[in-house]
Amino acid sequence: MATLAKPNLPRFNVEIFQNEYLADGAREVNAIVTVTATGGGTSGGRPLGFADATPAGTDTAAAVVILVDCSGSMDYPKTKINGAREATAAAIDALRDGTAFAVVAGTHEARDIYPGDGTLATASATTRAQAKESLRRLTAAGGTAMGTWLAKADTLFLTRRDIAIRHAILLTDGNNEHESAEELARNIERVTGHFTADCRGVGTDWRIDELRRISSALLGTTDIVAEPSGLAQDFRAMMTGAMGKQVADVALRIWTPANATVRFVKQVAPSVEDLTSRRTEAGPRAGDYPTGSWGDESRDYHVCVEVPAASVGNEMLAARVSLVLPEQVAGGTSEVLTQGLVKAVWTDDLASSTRISPQVAHYTGQAELASSIQEGLEAHRAGDVDRATSKLGAAVRIAHATGNEGTYKLLQKVVDVVDPKEGTVRFRKNVSEADSMTLETRSTKTVRVKK
């Protein structure tokens, strides 16, 4: 990979929010790490990781593959396949000149319909018009094998190894019926780390867990578009987001001292995503956790570290948290963009040691909110109304208390709220499948802590 174009490097900043005081013998240290990148999506230069061989005048370094479900079910009703064509056209219109792109029709196999020669086209007025003309070949017939679509995207991306920022948009309306769960898992594992992906389900006949498995591994998002008429706006927004990325493959590196261990690392805003199992070793007592591509944006991470027990009066550095570019992006050696320190101080002051950081408390609640919704809806599907009511009642209480108005409104479409402060609810009669799926799909979206 070429040496980074330093003038185009987004400015990263790390803030650490924690209560560093621990009681005598306590071992668990919690901190919220806020990472903010500025100057990325608006810098106007070439994104980091783009090879120096890029033609002069090209101001982007992104590659995008749009994966459109063309299985037979997309024709029932026909508004789905029509909406998919319109949405793909909207996404194509949002491509910046110079962006490498392709459109793939996905069934039980994957066929690139544009440019159609196994490569990526370069966005221009001419190629955008040609690509939109080719959308007539998006016709509904066949099965569904999403792992095959991902593998096709990977093959296409590999034709442009000079481009670091690679993103896929995947649309489906049904279950992954024409490959086994094991085959899908193998394909996901094969492409993980090669590109990011946003997944969308249109209608209500697709499985949340399947799309979430893909988007989680590929550091993207999953959402529902209940009506095909909403696809174009959603695709346009996803493409605009992809065009705003300026640096790829940023890692959250956590160093801990001897005898200290990282218990978990979770992204907690703008959505909940557990990164703990994604750790790769990065030298003595350090590990990297992937965060994907960045533009102008801010994200929050919850880091929990277990340190050796100590007595009152002792203090230590519990962790050093850094944002780094890996070797293949930074040009030979990993580069630290910014860092912050997580501390531990043992005290016998009860007021200090029992005080909970507002940021830690807030995001602990947001994670509980997501799990309460998911467990409540699962219990309801299993016929356990009492457990479902209890869990969704807890979700209402947390959403109300933390000001998560978006989730609170979605909950109100599933339950009648009697007392939001106490979390007293009743299940509504005749809840639509779309409302239930929307609540579950968006359960991981969080709100930022109030300043």
Short mmCIF file of C-alpha atoms in Angstrom, two decimals:
data_model
loop_
_atom_site.label_atom_id
_atom_site.label_comp_id
_atom_site.label_asym_id
_atom_site.label_seq_id
_atom_site.Cartn_x
_atom_site.Cartn_y
_atom_site.Cartn_z
CA MET A 1 0.00 0.00 0.00
CA ALA A 2 1.28 3.47 -0.80
CA THR A 3 2.49 5.92 1.79
CA LEU A 4 -0.33 7.98 3.21
CA ALA A 5 -1.07 11.42 1.87
CA LYS A 6 -0.55 13.20 5.19
CA PRO A 7 -2.36 16.46 4.33
CA ASN A 8 -5.60 14.53 3.89
CA LEU A 9 -5.43 12.78 7.24
CA PRO A 10 -8.59 13.42 9.29
CA ARG A 11 -7.89 14.84 12.73
CA PHE A 12 -8.71 12.31 15.42
CA ASN A 13 -9.34 13.18 19.04
CA VAL A 14 -9.88 10.86 22.03
CA GLU A 15 -11.67 11.79 25.26
CA ILE A 16 -11.81 9.46 28.26
CA PHE A 17 -14.77 9.58 30.65
CA GLN A 18 -14.52 7.51 33.82
CA ASN A 19 -14.54 7.47 37.60
CA GLU A 20 -10.92 6.52 38.23
CA TYR A 21 -11.44 5.94 41.98
CA LEU A 22 -11.78 2.35 43.22
CA ALA A 23 -12.54 0.93 46.63
CA ASP A 24 -9.85 -0.99 48.51
CA GLY A 25 -9.27 -4.27 46.63
CA ALA A 26 -11.57 -3.44 43.70
CA ARG A 27 -10.39 -4.62 40.29
CA GLU A 28 -12.82 -3.49 37.58
CA VAL A 29 -12.18 -0.24 35.69
CA ASN A 30 -14.76 1.12 33.25
CA ALA A 31 -14.34 3.99 30.82
CA ILE A 32 -16.18 5.52 27.89
CA VAL A 33 -13.83 6.45 25.06
CA THR A 34 -15.19 9.11 22.72
CA VAL A 35 -13.43 9.21 19.36
CA THR A 36 -14.04 12.15 17.05
CA ALA A 37 -12.75 12.54 13.49
CA THR A 38 -12.88 15.92 11.75
CA GLY A 39 -11.69 17.11 8.37
CA GLY A 40 -12.34 13.73 6.76
CA GLY A 41 -15.53 13.96 4.73
CA THR A 42 -14.89 17.59 3.81
CA SER A 43 -11.16 17.66 3.21
CA GLY A 44 -11.59 17.50 -0.54
CA GLY A 45 -8.47 15.40 -1.00
CA ARG A 46 -7.95 11.76 -1.78
CA PRO A 47 -8.83 9.42 1.09
CA LEU A 48 -6.03 7.66 2.89
CA GLY A 49 -4.81 4.38 1.53
CA PHE A 50 -5.27 5.38 -2.11
CA ALA A 51 -2.28 4.44 -4.22
CA ASP A 52 -0.04 7.17 -5.60
CA ALA A 53 -0.74 5.73 -9.08
CA THR A 54 -4.24 7.26 -8.96
CA PRO A 55 -4.80 9.57 -11.93
CA ALA A 56 -4.34 13.24 -11.17
CA GLY A 57 -7.58 15.07 -10.49
CA THR A 58 -9.34 12.09 -8.90
CA ASP A 59 -10.68 13.27 -5.55
CA THR A 60 -12.05 10.00 -4.19
CA ALA A 61 -10.65 6.63 -3.33
CA ALA A 62 -13.72 4.53 -2.79
CA ALA A 63 -15.08 1.37 -4.35
CA VAL A 64 -18.74 0.39 -3.98
CA VAL A 65 -20.61 -2.76 -5.01
CA ILE A 66 -24.42 -2.78 -4.87
CA LEU A 67 -25.86 -6.26 -4.28
CA VAL A 68 -29.53 -6.46 -5.26
CA ASP A 69 -31.74 -9.44 -4.42
CA CYS A 70 -33.30 -10.67 -7.66
CA SER A 71 -34.85 -13.86 -6.29
CA GLY A 72 -38.31 -14.81 -7.44
CA SER A 73 -39.98 -13.39 -4.34
CA MET A 74 -38.89 -9.87 -5.32
CA ASP A 75 -41.68 -10.00 -7.93
CA TYR A 76 -44.39 -10.45 -5.26
CA PRO A 77 -45.48 -7.74 -5.19
CA LYS A 78 -43.76 -6.28 -8.22
CA THR A 79 -43.25 -3.02 -6.31
CA LYS A 80 -40.24 -4.66 -4.62
CA ILE A 81 -38.17 -5.23 -7.76
CA ASN A 82 -39.32 -1.88 -9.16
CA GLY A 83 -38.33 -0.20 -5.90
CA ALA A 84 -34.97 -1.97 -5.97
CA ARG A 85 -34.25 -0.60 -9.47
CA GLU A 86 -35.22 2.92 -8.41
CA ALA A 87 -33.11 2.67 -5.26
CA THR A 88 -30.07 1.40 -7.15
CA ALA A 89 -30.45 4.25 -9.63
CA ALA A 90 -30.57 6.74 -6.72
CA ALA A 91 -27.40 5.21 -5.25
CA ILE A 92 -25.64 5.41 -8.61
CA ASP A 93 -26.58 9.10 -8.90
CA ALA A 94 -24.94 9.69 -5.49
CA LEU A 95 -21.57 8.31 -6.65
CA ARG A 96 -18.78 10.85 -6.91
CA ASP A 97 -16.79 11.00 -10.12
CA GLY A 98 -13.87 8.60 -9.92
CA THR A 99 -15.53 6.11 -7.59
CA ALA A 100 -15.09 2.49 -8.67
CA PHE A 101 -18.42 0.65 -8.68
CA ALA A 102 -20.43 -2.32 -9.85
CA VAL A 103 -24.01 -3.62 -9.66
CA VAL A 104 -24.64 -7.29 -8.88
CA ALA A 105 -27.89 -9.24 -9.31
CA GLY A 106 -28.09 -11.76 -6.48
CA THR A 107 -30.07 -14.99 -6.62
CA HIS A 108 -28.80 -18.52 -5.84
CA GLU A 109 -25.77 -17.21 -7.72
CA ALA A 110 -24.27 -13.76 -8.27
CA ARG A 111 -24.09 -12.00 -11.62
CA ASP A 112 -22.52 -8.59 -12.17
CA ILE A 113 -24.82 -6.74 -14.53
CA TYR A 114 -22.69 -3.60 -14.68
CA PRO A 115 -20.08 -3.20 -15.93
CA GLY A 116 -20.52 -6.95 -16.45
CA ASP A 117 -16.96 -7.87 -17.31
CA GLY A 118 -15.75 -8.91 -13.86
CA THR A 119 -14.25 -5.51 -13.05
CA LEU A 120 -15.35 -2.22 -11.52
CA ALA A 121 -16.40 0.76 -13.61
CA THR A 122 -15.22 4.30 -12.82
CA ALA A 123 -18.03 6.71 -12.05
CA SER A 124 -18.62 9.50 -14.55
CA ALA A 125 -21.65 11.01 -16.22
CA THR A 126 -21.32 8.40 -18.97
CA THR A 127 -20.88 5.33 -16.77
CA ARG A 128 -23.65 6.41 -14.38
CA ALA A 129 -26.04 6.65 -17.32
CA GLN A 130 -24.90 3.27 -18.65
CA ALA A 131 -25.29 1.68 -15.22
CA LYS A 132 -28.83 2.98 -14.82
CA GLU A 133 -29.69 1.70 -18.28
CA SER A 134 -28.41 -1.76 -17.26
CA LEU A 135 -30.86 -1.90 -14.34
CA ARG A 136 -33.48 -3.21 -16.74
CA ARG A 137 -31.61 -6.52 -16.37
CA LEU A 138 -32.54 -6.65 -12.67
CA THR A 139 -35.35 -9.17 -13.04
CA ALA A 140 -36.80 -11.44 -10.37
CA ALA A 141 -36.18 -15.19 -10.79
CA GLY A 142 -34.24 -17.74 -8.77
CA GLY A 143 -33.26 -18.35 -5.16
CA THR A 144 -31.26 -16.62 -2.42
CA ALA A 145 -27.63 -17.28 -1.45
CA MET A 146 -26.22 -14.14 0.17
CA GLY A 147 -22.83 -15.67 0.89
CA THR A 148 -22.36 -16.05 -2.86
CA TRP A 149 -23.18 -12.37 -3.32
CA LEU A 150 -20.56 -11.39 -0.74
CA ALA A 151 -17.97 -13.59 -2.43
CA LYS A 152 -18.75 -11.91 -5.78
CA ALA A 153 -18.31 -8.47 -4.21
CA ASP A 154 -14.96 -9.56 -2.80
CA THR A 155 -13.82 -10.75 -6.23
CA LEU A 156 -14.80 -7.44 -7.78
CA PHE A 157 -13.08 -5.39 -5.07
CA LEU A 158 -9.88 -7.39 -5.59
CA THR A 159 -9.65 -6.04 -9.12
CA ARG A 160 -8.85 -2.65 -7.55
CA ARG A 161 -6.29 -3.42 -4.89
CA ASP A 162 -5.15 0.22 -4.99
CA ILE A 163 -8.35 1.35 -3.29
CA ALA A 164 -8.56 1.11 0.50
CA ILE A 165 -12.15 2.21 1.14
CA ARG A 166 -14.44 -0.58 -0.06
CA HIS A 167 -18.13 -0.70 0.74
CA ALA A 168 -21.05 -2.92 -0.23
CA ILE A 169 -24.78 -2.28 -0.05
CA LEU A 170 -26.87 -5.45 0.21
CA LEU A 171 -30.64 -5.59 -0.28
CA THR A 172 -32.81 -8.66 0.27
CA ASP A 173 -36.45 -9.49 0.85
CA GLY A 174 -36.19 -13.06 2.11
CA ASN A 175 -34.34 -15.82 3.91
CA ASN A 176 -31.02 -17.21 2.80
CA GLU A 177 -32.63 -20.43 1.63
CA HIS A 178 -30.21 -21.69 -1.02
CA GLU A 179 -27.08 -22.10 1.06
CA SER A 180 -26.59 -23.52 4.54
CA ALA A 181 -25.89 -21.42 7.60
CA GLU A 182 -22.40 -22.93 7.59
CA GLU A 183 -21.81 -21.87 3.98
CA LEU A 184 -22.96 -18.33 4.77
CA ALA A 185 -20.68 -18.25 7.81
CA ARG A 186 -17.69 -19.41 5.75
CA ASN A 187 -18.30 -16.74 3.13
CA ILE A 188 -18.66 -14.04 5.77
CA GLU A 189 -15.42 -15.15 7.42
CA ARG A 190 -13.67 -15.20 4.04
CA VAL A 191 -14.52 -11.56 3.27
CA THR A 192 -14.29 -10.08 6.78
CA GLY A 193 -11.77 -7.28 6.84
CA HIS A 194 -11.86 -6.87 3.06
CA PHE A 195 -14.79 -4.42 2.89
CA THR A 196 -17.61 -2.95 4.95
CA ALA A 197 -21.30 -3.54 4.24
CA ASP A 198 -24.69 -2.02 4.99
CA CYS A 199 -27.62 -4.44 4.77
CA ARG A 200 -31.27 -3.65 4.17
CA GLY A 201 -34.32 -5.89 4.34
CA VAL A 202 -37.39 -4.85 2.37
CA GLY A 203 -40.77 -6.08 3.59
CA THR A 204 -41.05 -8.49 6.52
CA ASP A 205 -40.08 -11.91 5.16
CA TRP A 206 -36.34 -11.65 5.79
CA ARG A 207 -34.43 -12.66 8.92
CA ILE A 208 -32.90 -10.02 11.17
CA ASP A 209 -30.28 -12.41 12.53
CA GLU A 210 -28.96 -13.23 9.05
CA LEU A 211 -28.48 -9.63 7.99
CA ARG A 212 -27.14 -8.60 11.38
CA ARG A 213 -24.56 -11.41 11.18
CA ILE A 214 -23.32 -9.97 7.89
CA SER A 215 -23.35 -6.29 8.86
CA SER A 216 -21.78 -6.96 12.27
CA ALA A 217 -18.86 -8.89 10.77
CA LEU A 218 -18.43 -6.27 8.05
CA LEU A 219 -18.74 -3.26 10.39
CA GLY A 220 -21.88 -1.88 8.77
CA THR A 221 -25.55 -1.43 9.58
CA THR A 222 -28.77 -3.40 9.27
CA ASP A 223 -32.17 -1.77 8.90
CA ILE A 224 -35.67 -2.50 7.66
CA VAL A 225 -37.41 -0.73 4.82
CA ALA A 226 -40.97 -1.88 5.34
CA GLU A 227 -42.32 -0.41 2.09
CA PRO A 228 -40.46 -0.55 -1.26
CA SER A 229 -41.28 3.13 -1.80
CA GLY A 230 -38.77 3.97 0.94
CA LEU A 231 -35.82 2.22 -0.68
CA ALA A 232 -34.58 5.06 -2.90
CA GLN A 233 -34.20 7.53 -0.04
CA ASP A 234 -32.44 4.91 2.09
CA PHE A 235 -30.02 3.87 -0.68
CA ARG A 236 -29.21 7.50 -1.41
CA ALA A 237 -28.40 8.10 2.26
CA MET A 238 -26.21 4.98 2.48
CA MET A 239 -24.25 5.98 -0.61
CA THR A 240 -23.81 9.51 0.66
CA GLY A 241 -22.39 8.07 3.87
CA ALA A 242 -20.01 5.84 1.94
CA MET A 243 -18.82 8.81 -0.11
CA GLY A 244 -17.99 10.68 3.11
CA LYS A 245 -15.37 8.17 4.28
CA GLN A 246 -11.77 9.36 4.11
CA VAL A 247 -9.68 6.73 5.87
CA ALA A 248 -10.08 2.96 6.04
CA ASP A 249 -9.16 0.22 8.52
CA VAL A 250 -8.71 2.34 11.63
CA ALA A 251 -8.15 0.24 14.76
CA LEU A 252 -8.78 0.93 18.43
CA ARG A 253 -5.59 -0.29 20.13
CA ILE A 254 -5.70 -1.04 23.85
CA TRP A 255 -2.53 -1.60 25.83
CA THR A 256 -2.74 -2.88 29.40
CA PRO A 257 0.01 -3.32 32.01
CA ALA A 258 1.22 -6.67 33.31
CA ASN A 259 -1.46 -8.76 35.03
CA ALA A 260 -4.27 -6.55 33.68
CA THR A 261 -6.73 -7.88 31.10
CA VAL A 262 -9.35 -6.38 28.81
CA ARG A 263 -12.75 -7.79 29.80
CA PHE A 264 -14.67 -6.26 26.91
CA VAL A 265 -14.67 -3.55 24.26
CA LYS A 266 -18.01 -2.40 22.85
CA GLN A 267 -19.00 0.34 20.49
CA VAL A 268 -21.92 2.01 22.28
CA ALA A 269 -22.74 4.94 19.99
CA PRO A 270 -24.19 5.47 17.47
CA SER A 271 -25.15 1.81 17.96
CA VAL A 272 -24.21 -1.12 20.18
CA GLU A 273 -21.64 -3.50 18.69
CA ASP A 274 -19.54 -5.91 20.75
CA LEU A 275 -15.96 -5.90 19.43
CA THR A 276 -14.42 -8.06 22.17
CA SER A 277 -14.00 -11.18 20.07
CA ARG A 278 -12.55 -9.20 17.15
CA ARG A 279 -9.24 -8.52 18.91
CA THR A 280 -5.99 -9.14 17.07
CA GLU A 281 -2.69 -9.04 18.95
CA ALA A 282 -0.60 -5.92 18.33
CA GLY A 283 2.56 -6.45 20.32
CA PRO A 284 3.26 -7.07 24.01
CA ARG A 285 0.07 -6.61 26.07
CA ALA A 286 -1.71 -4.74 23.24
CA GLY A 287 -4.61 -5.66 21.02
CA ASP A 288 -6.36 -4.03 18.07
CA TYR A 289 -10.14 -3.84 17.69
CA PRO A 290 -11.48 -2.93 14.21
CA THR A 291 -13.55 0.22 13.73
CA GLY A 292 -13.74 0.33 9.93
CA SER A 293 -13.78 3.50 7.83
CA TRP A 294 -14.15 7.06 9.08
CA GLY A 295 -15.35 10.39 7.76
CA ASP A 296 -16.47 13.38 9.82
CA GLU A 297 -18.08 11.63 12.78
CA SER A 298 -17.91 10.74 16.45
CA ARG A 299 -18.31 7.34 18.12
CA ASP A 300 -18.27 6.12 21.72
CA TYR A 301 -16.70 2.90 23.02
CA HIS A 302 -17.07 1.20 26.41
CA VAL A 303 -13.81 -0.32 27.61
CA CYS A 304 -13.72 -2.54 30.70
CA VAL A 305 -10.36 -3.60 32.16
CA GLU A 306 -9.62 -5.90 35.08
CA VAL A 307 -6.54 -4.78 37.01
CA PRO A 308 -4.64 -6.39 39.89
CA ALA A 309 -6.19 -5.60 43.26
CA ALA A 310 -4.37 -2.91 45.23
CA SER A 311 -4.70 -1.18 48.58
CA VAL A 312 -5.70 2.39 49.38
CA GLY A 313 -3.21 4.97 48.17
CA ASN A 314 -2.05 3.06 45.11
CA GLU A 315 -2.64 4.26 41.58
CA MET A 316 -1.82 2.88 38.16
CA LEU A 317 -2.33 3.27 34.46
CA ALA A 318 -5.06 0.74 33.72
CA ALA A 319 -4.99 1.10 29.92
CA ARG A 320 -3.68 3.19 27.09
CA VAL A 321 -6.25 3.62 24.32
CA SER A 322 -5.00 4.65 20.88
CA LEU A 323 -6.42 5.12 17.39
CA VAL A 324 -4.00 3.58 14.90
CA LEU A 325 -3.62 3.00 11.22
CA PRO A 326 -2.34 -0.54 10.57
CA GLU A 327 0.87 -1.24 8.70
CA GLN A 328 -0.77 -1.96 5.35
CA VAL A 329 -2.51 1.43 5.39
CA ALA A 330 0.16 3.54 7.08
CA GLY A 331 2.88 2.43 4.69
CA GLY A 332 5.08 -0.05 6.55
CA THR A 333 4.62 0.67 10.24
CA SER A 334 1.42 1.31 12.17
CA GLU A 335 0.78 4.95 12.98
CA VAL A 336 -0.76 6.27 16.20
CA LEU A 337 -3.29 8.99 15.40
CA THR A 338 -4.25 9.91 18.96
CA GLN A 339 -4.47 8.32 22.39
CA GLY A 340 -5.96 8.62 25.87
CA LEU A 341 -5.27 7.12 29.29
CA VAL A 342 -7.52 5.09 31.59
CA LYS A 343 -6.46 5.34 35.23
CA ALA A 344 -7.12 3.53 38.50
CA VAL A 345 -6.73 5.11 41.95
CA TRP A 346 -7.61 3.20 45.14
CA THR A 347 -9.26 5.22 47.89
CA ASP A 348 -11.10 4.77 51.18
CA ASP A 349 -13.37 7.72 50.37
CA LEU A 350 -16.74 6.00 49.94
CA ALA A 351 -18.28 8.92 48.05
CA SER A 352 -15.50 8.86 45.47
CA SER A 353 -15.32 5.09 44.99
CA THR A 354 -19.09 4.60 44.64
CA ARG A 355 -19.67 7.44 42.20
CA ILE A 356 -20.59 6.10 38.74
CA SER A 357 -19.42 8.02 35.70
CA PRO A 358 -22.53 9.48 33.99
CA GLN A 359 -21.21 8.31 30.62
CA VAL A 360 -20.61 4.75 31.83
CA ALA A 361 -24.03 4.63 33.48
CA HIS A 362 -25.75 5.98 30.37
CA TYR A 363 -24.25 3.49 27.94
CA THR A 364 -24.65 0.58 30.32
CA GLY A 365 -28.33 1.48 30.21
CA GLN A 366 -28.35 1.72 26.42
CA ALA A 367 -26.85 -1.78 26.12
CA GLU A 368 -29.47 -3.05 28.57
CA LEU A 369 -32.17 -1.34 26.50
CA ALA A 370 -31.09 -3.22 23.36
CA SER A 371 -30.96 -6.60 25.09
CA SER A 372 -34.33 -6.02 26.82
CA ILE A 373 -36.02 -5.35 23.49
CA GLN A 374 -34.47 -8.36 21.79
CA GLU A 375 -35.21 -10.71 24.70
CA GLY A 376 -38.76 -9.35 25.05
CA LEU A 377 -39.65 -9.87 21.41
CA GLU A 378 -38.08 -13.33 21.44
CA ALA A 379 -40.15 -14.26 24.50
CA HIS A 380 -43.29 -12.96 22.81
CA ARG A 381 -42.64 -15.11 19.74
CA ALA A 382 -42.20 -18.09 22.08
CA GLY A 383 -45.55 -17.37 23.75
CA ASP A 384 -44.09 -16.24 27.09
CA VAL A 385 -46.20 -13.11 27.50
CA ASP A 386 -45.19 -12.47 31.13
CA ARG A 387 -41.47 -12.40 30.35
CA ALA A 388 -42.08 -10.41 27.18
CA THR A 389 -44.08 -7.81 29.08
CA SER A 390 -41.42 -7.57 31.80
CA LYS A 391 -38.57 -7.12 29.32
CA LEU A 392 -40.33 -4.57 27.13
CA GLY A 393 -41.49 -2.75 30.25
CA ALA A 394 -37.84 -2.46 31.30
CA ALA A 395 -37.03 -1.19 27.80
CA VAL A 396 -39.71 1.49 28.06
CA ARG A 397 -38.37 2.60 31.44
CA ILE A 398 -34.78 2.87 30.16
CA ALA A 399 -35.73 4.58 26.90
CA HIS A 400 -37.83 7.13 28.80
CA ALA A 401 -35.16 7.78 31.42
CA THR A 402 -32.31 8.19 28.93
CA GLY A 403 -34.19 10.31 26.41
CA ASN A 404 -34.03 7.74 23.61
CA GLU A 405 -37.13 9.14 21.93
CA GLY A 406 -36.70 7.17 18.71
CA THR A 407 -36.73 3.81 20.47
CA TYR A 408 -39.50 4.95 22.84
CA LYS A 409 -41.76 5.75 19.87
CA LEU A 410 -41.04 2.36 18.30
CA LEU A 411 -41.89 0.65 21.61
CA GLN A 412 -45.23 2.47 21.70
CA LYS A 413 -46.20 0.76 18.46
CA VAL A 414 -45.80 -2.62 20.16
CA VAL A 415 -46.95 -1.94 23.74
CA ASP A 416 -49.39 0.43 25.41
CA VAL A 417 -47.41 2.41 27.98
CA VAL A 418 -49.25 2.76 31.29
CA ASP A 419 -46.38 4.28 33.34
CA PRO A 420 -43.09 5.03 31.55
CA LYS A 421 -41.18 5.78 34.76
CA GLU A 422 -42.07 2.40 36.26
CA GLY A 423 -42.01 0.53 32.96
CA THR A 424 -45.61 -0.63 33.22
CA VAL A 425 -46.87 -1.76 29.83
CA ARG A 426 -49.45 -3.94 28.09
CA PHE A 427 -48.96 -5.64 24.74
CA ARG A 428 -51.05 -4.04 22.04
CA LYS A 429 -53.47 -6.16 20.06
CA ASN A 430 -52.80 -6.85 16.40
CA VAL A 431 -49.23 -5.52 16.33
CA SER A 432 -48.00 -5.50 12.73
CA GLU A 433 -45.01 -7.62 11.79
CA ALA A 434 -43.40 -4.51 10.30
CA ASP A 435 -43.62 -2.61 13.61
CA SER A 436 -42.22 -5.56 15.56
CA MET A 437 -39.32 -6.06 13.12
CA THR A 438 -38.56 -2.34 13.02
CA LEU A 439 -38.29 -2.27 16.82
CA GLU A 440 -36.00 -5.29 16.90
CA THR A 441 -33.85 -4.18 13.96
CA ARG A 442 -33.28 -0.72 15.43
CA SER A 443 -32.91 -1.86 19.03
CA THR A 444 -29.13 -1.40 18.92
CA LYS A 445 -29.34 2.30 17.98
CA THR A 446 -28.39 4.52 20.89
CA VAL A 447 -28.52 8.17 21.87
CA ARG A 448 -25.47 10.10 23.02
CA VAL A 449 -25.13 10.90 26.68
CA LYS A 450 -26.56 14.28 27.66
CA LYS A 451 -23.83 16.82 28.36
#
